[in-house]
């Protein structure tokens, strides 16, 4: 392997260790109480190395969320329908329940904005393909925002209430709303 490949592998390994440490700490305590020192100690990475890669813990959180989205939320590349997007969001939320719970309950905009952006692109593609809504119209923007707002609102409720119903039931209930948005206008 050449030096560039070795460096790239080391960077990816360092990022993975730091992401993992942050997410592990967030399972145990609120984000605002977590320090860079705690993250570095758990990841076994020197603070200097941390600051070589990230500005602060907020930058690390933002990039960790982006990594989760890239790894687990495939709306843009593999988007089939809004109901498939709902399944992905709820599956990831189930897998990372404490993270989602903390971020949604603390009203952190980073997760909401990340989900909005990812979902919005896929929903837009679906609506353009399956409705008479014009690509850049106000109507399509309203439909997208209504759909995203409903999904994130229900997701927040579901997590805050300790997932009181099965995620399959949630899919079915939200699918009704999705189909209302997808009907030809």
PDB file of C-alpha atoms in Angstrom:
ATOM      1  CA  UNK A   1       0.000   0.000   0.000  1.00  0.00           C
ATOM      2  CA  UNK A   2       1.164   3.492  -0.709  1.00  0.00           C
ATOM      3  CA  UNK A   3       1.348   6.241   1.941  1.00  0.00           C
ATOM      4  CA  UNK A   4      -1.856   7.942   0.760  1.00  0.00           C
ATOM      5  CA  UNK A   5      -3.850   4.737   1.240  1.00  0.00           C
ATOM      6  CA  UNK A   6      -2.268   4.170   4.673  1.00  0.00           C
ATOM      7  CA  UNK A   7      -3.074   7.755   5.688  1.00  0.00           C
ATOM      8  CA  UNK A   8      -6.640   7.419   4.431  1.00  0.00           C
ATOM      9  CA  UNK A   9      -7.144   4.202   6.405  1.00  0.00           C
ATOM     10  CA  UNK A  10      -5.741   5.833   9.543  1.00  0.00           C
ATOM     11  CA  UNK A  11      -8.044   8.837   9.126  1.00  0.00           C
ATOM     12  CA  UNK A  12     -11.092   6.620   8.615  1.00  0.00           C
ATOM     13  CA  UNK A  13     -10.112   4.495  11.618  1.00  0.00           C
ATOM     14  CA  UNK A  14      -9.652   7.600  13.787  1.00  0.00           C
ATOM     15  CA  UNK A  15     -13.011   9.015  12.690  1.00  0.00           C
ATOM     16  CA  UNK A  16     -14.721   5.698  13.355  1.00  0.00           C
ATOM     17  CA  UNK A  17     -13.213   5.464  16.847  1.00  0.00           C
ATOM     18  CA  UNK A  18     -14.284   9.021  17.678  1.00  0.00           C
ATOM     19  CA  UNK A  19     -17.807   8.593  16.237  1.00  0.00           C
ATOM     20  CA  UNK A  20     -18.227   5.385  18.178  1.00  0.00           C
ATOM     21  CA  UNK A  21     -16.952   6.928  21.412  1.00  0.00           C
ATOM     22  CA  UNK A  22     -19.304   9.895  21.089  1.00  0.00           C
ATOM     23  CA  UNK A  23     -22.322   7.682  20.380  1.00  0.00           C
ATOM     24  CA  UNK A  24     -21.409   5.384  23.295  1.00  0.00           C
ATOM     25  CA  UNK A  25     -21.153   8.375  25.636  1.00  0.00           C
ATOM     26  CA  UNK A  26     -24.476   9.733  24.385  1.00  0.00           C
ATOM     27  CA  UNK A  27     -26.058   6.436  25.447  1.00  0.00           C
ATOM     28  CA  UNK A  28     -25.043   7.255  29.025  1.00  0.00           C
ATOM     29  CA  UNK A  29     -25.291  11.027  29.394  1.00  0.00           C
ATOM     30  CA  UNK A  30     -26.632  14.183  27.753  1.00  0.00           C
ATOM     31  CA  UNK A  31     -24.557  15.570  24.893  1.00  0.00           C
ATOM     32  CA  UNK A  32     -23.963  18.900  26.647  1.00  0.00           C
ATOM     33  CA  UNK A  33     -22.238  17.079  29.544  1.00  0.00           C
ATOM     34  CA  UNK A  34     -19.835  15.193  27.280  1.00  0.00           C
ATOM     35  CA  UNK A  35     -16.336  16.616  27.004  1.00  0.00           C
ATOM     36  CA  UNK A  36     -13.751  16.232  24.267  1.00  0.00           C
ATOM     37  CA  UNK A  37     -11.479  14.670  26.894  1.00  0.00           C
ATOM     38  CA  UNK A  38     -14.080  11.958  27.619  1.00  0.00           C
ATOM     39  CA  UNK A  39     -14.477  11.264  23.900  1.00  0.00           C
ATOM     40  CA  UNK A  40     -10.717  11.035  23.384  1.00  0.00           C
ATOM     41  CA  UNK A  41     -10.189   8.846  26.457  1.00  0.00           C
ATOM     42  CA  UNK A  42     -12.870   6.379  25.364  1.00  0.00           C
ATOM     43  CA  UNK A  43     -11.612   6.336  21.759  1.00  0.00           C
ATOM     44  CA  UNK A  44      -8.000   6.121  22.939  1.00  0.00           C
ATOM     45  CA  UNK A  45      -7.135   9.056  20.694  1.00  0.00           C
ATOM     46  CA  UNK A  46      -5.016  12.023  21.749  1.00  0.00           C
ATOM     47  CA  UNK A  47      -6.779  15.404  22.002  1.00  0.00           C
ATOM     48  CA  UNK A  48      -4.343  16.854  19.452  1.00  0.00           C
ATOM     49  CA  UNK A  49      -5.467  14.198  16.984  1.00  0.00           C
ATOM     50  CA  UNK A  50      -9.102  15.026  17.742  1.00  0.00           C
ATOM     51  CA  UNK A  51      -8.539  18.704  16.946  1.00  0.00           C
ATOM     52  CA  UNK A  52      -6.647  17.792  13.768  1.00  0.00           C
ATOM     53  CA  UNK A  53      -9.871  16.251  12.447  1.00  0.00           C
ATOM     54  CA  UNK A  54     -12.687  18.168  14.185  1.00  0.00           C
ATOM     55  CA  UNK A  55     -13.287  21.711  15.408  1.00  0.00           C
ATOM     56  CA  UNK A  56     -15.199  20.652  18.515  1.00  0.00           C
ATOM     57  CA  UNK A  57     -17.684  18.073  19.773  1.00  0.00           C
ATOM     58  CA  UNK A  58     -20.475  19.706  17.740  1.00  0.00           C
ATOM     59  CA  UNK A  59     -18.476  19.205  14.542  1.00  0.00           C
ATOM     60  CA  UNK A  60     -17.899  15.572  15.542  1.00  0.00           C
ATOM     61  CA  UNK A  61     -21.631  15.087  16.201  1.00  0.00           C
ATOM     62  CA  UNK A  62     -22.570  16.641  12.880  1.00  0.00           C
ATOM     63  CA  UNK A  63     -20.161  14.416  10.989  1.00  0.00           C
ATOM     64  CA  UNK A  64     -21.213  11.326  12.959  1.00  0.00           C
ATOM     65  CA  UNK A  65     -24.830  12.023  11.988  1.00  0.00           C
ATOM     66  CA  UNK A  66     -23.795  12.471   8.366  1.00  0.00           C
ATOM     67  CA  UNK A  67     -21.999   9.107   8.540  1.00  0.00           C
ATOM     68  CA  UNK A  68     -25.115   7.409   9.943  1.00  0.00           C
ATOM     69  CA  UNK A  69     -27.155   8.952   7.136  1.00  0.00           C
ATOM     70  CA  UNK A  70     -24.636   7.897   4.490  1.00  0.00           C
ATOM     71  CA  UNK A  71     -24.426   4.360   5.877  1.00  0.00           C
ATOM     72  CA  UNK A  72     -28.057   3.728   6.750  1.00  0.00           C
ATOM     73  CA  UNK A  73     -30.416   6.196   5.076  1.00  0.00           C
ATOM     74  CA  UNK A  74     -30.322   5.585   1.352  1.00  0.00           C
ATOM     75  CA  UNK A  75     -33.128   7.900   0.246  1.00  0.00           C
ATOM     76  CA  UNK A  76     -31.340   9.550  -2.629  1.00  0.00           C
ATOM     77  CA  UNK A  77     -29.706   6.576  -4.325  1.00  0.00           C
ATOM     78  CA  UNK A  78     -32.203   3.804  -3.602  1.00  0.00           C
ATOM     79  CA  UNK A  79     -35.410   5.727  -2.969  1.00  0.00           C
ATOM     80  CA  UNK A  80     -38.484   3.795  -4.041  1.00  0.00           C
ATOM     81  CA  UNK A  81     -41.369   5.494  -2.260  1.00  0.00           C
ATOM     82  CA  UNK A  82     -42.171   7.640   0.763  1.00  0.00           C
ATOM     83  CA  UNK A  83     -43.305   4.516   2.634  1.00  0.00           C
ATOM     84  CA  UNK A  84     -39.869   2.939   2.060  1.00  0.00           C
ATOM     85  CA  UNK A  85     -38.271   6.114   3.434  1.00  0.00           C
ATOM     86  CA  UNK A  86     -40.485   5.864   6.518  1.00  0.00           C
ATOM     87  CA  UNK A  87     -39.326   2.285   7.062  1.00  0.00           C
ATOM     88  CA  UNK A  88     -35.681   3.337   6.805  1.00  0.00           C
ATOM     89  CA  UNK A  89     -36.103   6.237   9.228  1.00  0.00           C
ATOM     90  CA  UNK A  90     -37.895   4.108  11.825  1.00  0.00           C
ATOM     91  CA  UNK A  91     -35.422   1.229  11.447  1.00  0.00           C
ATOM     92  CA  UNK A  92     -32.489   3.569  12.020  1.00  0.00           C
ATOM     93  CA  UNK A  93     -34.347   5.223  14.926  1.00  0.00           C
ATOM     94  CA  UNK A  94     -34.925   1.805  16.492  1.00  0.00           C
ATOM     95  CA  UNK A  95     -31.256   0.896  16.070  1.00  0.00           C
ATOM     96  CA  UNK A  96     -30.064   4.230  17.502  1.00  0.00           C
ATOM     97  CA  UNK A  97     -32.972   4.828  19.901  1.00  0.00           C
ATOM     98  CA  UNK A  98     -31.032   6.639  22.625  1.00  0.00           C
ATOM     99  CA  UNK A  99     -29.270   8.886  20.129  1.00  0.00           C
ATOM    100  CA  UNK A 100     -32.523   9.807  18.381  1.00  0.00           C
ATOM    101  CA  UNK A 101     -34.281  10.239  21.707  1.00  0.00           C
ATOM    102  CA  UNK A 102     -31.631  12.596  23.003  1.00  0.00           C
ATOM    103  CA  UNK A 103     -31.344  14.622  19.822  1.00  0.00           C
ATOM    104  CA  UNK A 104     -35.084  14.925  19.258  1.00  0.00           C
ATOM    105  CA  UNK A 105     -35.953  15.612  22.885  1.00  0.00           C
ATOM    106  CA  UNK A 106     -33.238  18.230  23.191  1.00  0.00           C
ATOM    107  CA  UNK A 107     -34.510  19.720  19.962  1.00  0.00           C
ATOM    108  CA  UNK A 108     -31.152  19.534  18.256  1.00  0.00           C
ATOM    109  CA  UNK A 109     -31.625  20.925  14.781  1.00  0.00           C
ATOM    110  CA  UNK A 110     -28.785  18.876  13.284  1.00  0.00           C
ATOM    111  CA  UNK A 111     -30.723  15.612  13.197  1.00  0.00           C
ATOM    112  CA  UNK A 112     -33.965  17.197  12.056  1.00  0.00           C
ATOM    113  CA  UNK A 113     -32.180  19.117   9.294  1.00  0.00           C
ATOM    114  CA  UNK A 114     -30.265  16.036   8.204  1.00  0.00           C
ATOM    115  CA  UNK A 115     -33.434  13.936   8.014  1.00  0.00           C
ATOM    116  CA  UNK A 116     -35.341  16.758   6.310  1.00  0.00           C
ATOM    117  CA  UNK A 117     -32.672  17.114   3.656  1.00  0.00           C
ATOM    118  CA  UNK A 118     -32.343  13.378   3.002  1.00  0.00           C
ATOM    119  CA  UNK A 119     -36.083  12.736   2.995  1.00  0.00           C
ATOM    120  CA  UNK A 120     -36.878  15.848   0.969  1.00  0.00           C
ATOM    121  CA  UNK A 121     -34.754  14.814  -2.002  1.00  0.00           C
ATOM    122  CA  UNK A 122     -36.331  11.368  -2.188  1.00  0.00           C
ATOM    123  CA  UNK A 123     -39.889  12.588  -1.673  1.00  0.00           C
ATOM    124  CA  UNK A 124     -39.374  15.259  -4.329  1.00  0.00           C
ATOM    125  CA  UNK A 125     -38.270  12.609  -6.856  1.00  0.00           C
ATOM    126  CA  UNK A 126     -41.263  10.441  -5.990  1.00  0.00           C
ATOM    127  CA  UNK A 127     -43.796  13.270  -6.268  1.00  0.00           C
ATOM    128  CA  UNK A 128     -42.400  14.517  -9.587  1.00  0.00           C
ATOM    129  CA  UNK A 129     -42.545  10.990 -10.997  1.00  0.00           C
ATOM    130  CA  UNK A 130     -45.938   9.963  -9.579  1.00  0.00           C
ATOM    131  CA  UNK A 131     -48.078  13.108  -9.478  1.00  0.00           C
ATOM    132  CA  UNK A 132     -49.005  15.994 -11.711  1.00  0.00           C
ATOM    133  CA  UNK A 133     -47.192  18.423  -9.402  1.00  0.00           C
ATOM    134  CA  UNK A 134     -44.639  20.552 -11.219  1.00  0.00           C
ATOM    135  CA  UNK A 135     -41.030  20.026 -10.223  1.00  0.00           C
ATOM    136  CA  UNK A 136     -40.316  23.455  -8.727  1.00  0.00           C
ATOM    137  CA  UNK A 137     -43.831  24.464  -7.726  1.00  0.00           C
ATOM    138  CA  UNK A 138     -44.963  25.757  -4.366  1.00  0.00           C
ATOM    139  CA  UNK A 139     -47.453  22.845  -4.228  1.00  0.00           C
ATOM    140  CA  UNK A 140     -44.683  20.254  -4.342  1.00  0.00           C
ATOM    141  CA  UNK A 141     -42.741  22.084  -1.622  1.00  0.00           C
ATOM    142  CA  UNK A 142     -45.839  22.142   0.595  1.00  0.00           C
ATOM    143  CA  UNK A 143     -46.429  18.414  -0.015  1.00  0.00           C
ATOM    144  CA  UNK A 144     -42.799  17.631   0.860  1.00  0.00           C
ATOM    145  CA  UNK A 145     -42.869  19.712   4.048  1.00  0.00           C
ATOM    146  CA  UNK A 146     -46.219  18.222   5.120  1.00  0.00           C
ATOM    147  CA  UNK A 147     -44.879  14.700   4.653  1.00  0.00           C
ATOM    148  CA  UNK A 148     -41.584  15.348   6.418  1.00  0.00           C
ATOM    149  CA  UNK A 149     -43.295  17.190   9.275  1.00  0.00           C
ATOM    150  CA  UNK A 150     -45.710  14.305   9.795  1.00  0.00           C
ATOM    151  CA  UNK A 151     -42.972  11.665   9.788  1.00  0.00           C
ATOM    152  CA  UNK A 152     -40.642  13.571  12.128  1.00  0.00           C
ATOM    153  CA  UNK A 153     -43.517  14.499  14.435  1.00  0.00           C
ATOM    154  CA  UNK A 154     -44.654  10.884  14.713  1.00  0.00           C
ATOM    155  CA  UNK A 155     -41.048   9.699  15.106  1.00  0.00           C
ATOM    156  CA  UNK A 156     -40.527  12.137  17.976  1.00  0.00           C
ATOM    157  CA  UNK A 157     -43.804  11.054  19.626  1.00  0.00           C
ATOM    158  CA  UNK A 158     -42.958   7.369  19.133  1.00  0.00           C
ATOM    159  CA  UNK A 159     -39.531   7.696  20.756  1.00  0.00           C
ATOM    160  CA  UNK A 160     -40.691   9.997  23.588  1.00  0.00           C
ATOM    161  CA  UNK A 161     -43.442   7.513  24.468  1.00  0.00           C
ATOM    162  CA  UNK A 162     -41.076   4.543  24.509  1.00  0.00           C
ATOM    163  CA  UNK A 163     -42.206   3.099  21.181  1.00  0.00           C
ATOM    164  CA  UNK A 164     -45.723   2.175  22.384  1.00  0.00           C
ATOM    165  CA  UNK A 165     -46.734   0.491  19.134  1.00  0.00           C
ATOM    166  CA  UNK A 166     -44.856  -1.753  16.755  1.00  0.00           C
ATOM    167  CA  UNK A 167     -42.951  -0.009  13.975  1.00  0.00           C
ATOM    168  CA  UNK A 168     -44.926  -2.026  11.402  1.00  0.00           C
ATOM    169  CA  UNK A 169     -48.117  -0.370  12.699  1.00  0.00           C
ATOM    170  CA  UNK A 170     -46.423   3.015  12.413  1.00  0.00           C
ATOM    171  CA  UNK A 171     -45.496   2.255   8.778  1.00  0.00           C
ATOM    172  CA  UNK A 172     -49.098   1.409   7.955  1.00  0.00           C
ATOM    173  CA  UNK A 173     -50.496   4.512   9.649  1.00  0.00           C
ATOM    174  CA  UNK A 174     -47.951   6.839   8.057  1.00  0.00           C
ATOM    175  CA  UNK A 175     -48.375   5.124   4.703  1.00  0.00           C
ATOM    176  CA  UNK A 176     -51.971   6.390   4.660  1.00  0.00           C
ATOM    177  CA  UNK A 177     -50.650   9.950   4.956  1.00  0.00           C
ATOM    178  CA  UNK A 178     -47.997   9.245   2.342  1.00  0.00           C
ATOM    179  CA  UNK A 179     -50.578   8.004  -0.118  1.00  0.00           C
ATOM    180  CA  UNK A 180     -52.648  11.138   0.424  1.00  0.00           C
ATOM    181  CA  UNK A 181     -49.602  13.187  -0.595  1.00  0.00           C
ATOM    182  CA  UNK A 182     -48.879  10.990  -3.599  1.00  0.00           C
ATOM    183  CA  UNK A 183     -52.296  11.137  -5.226  1.00  0.00           C
ATOM    184  CA  UNK A 184     -52.525  12.961  -8.506  1.00  0.00           C
ATOM    185  CA  UNK A 185     -53.809  16.476  -7.858  1.00  0.00           C
TER     186      UNK A 185
END
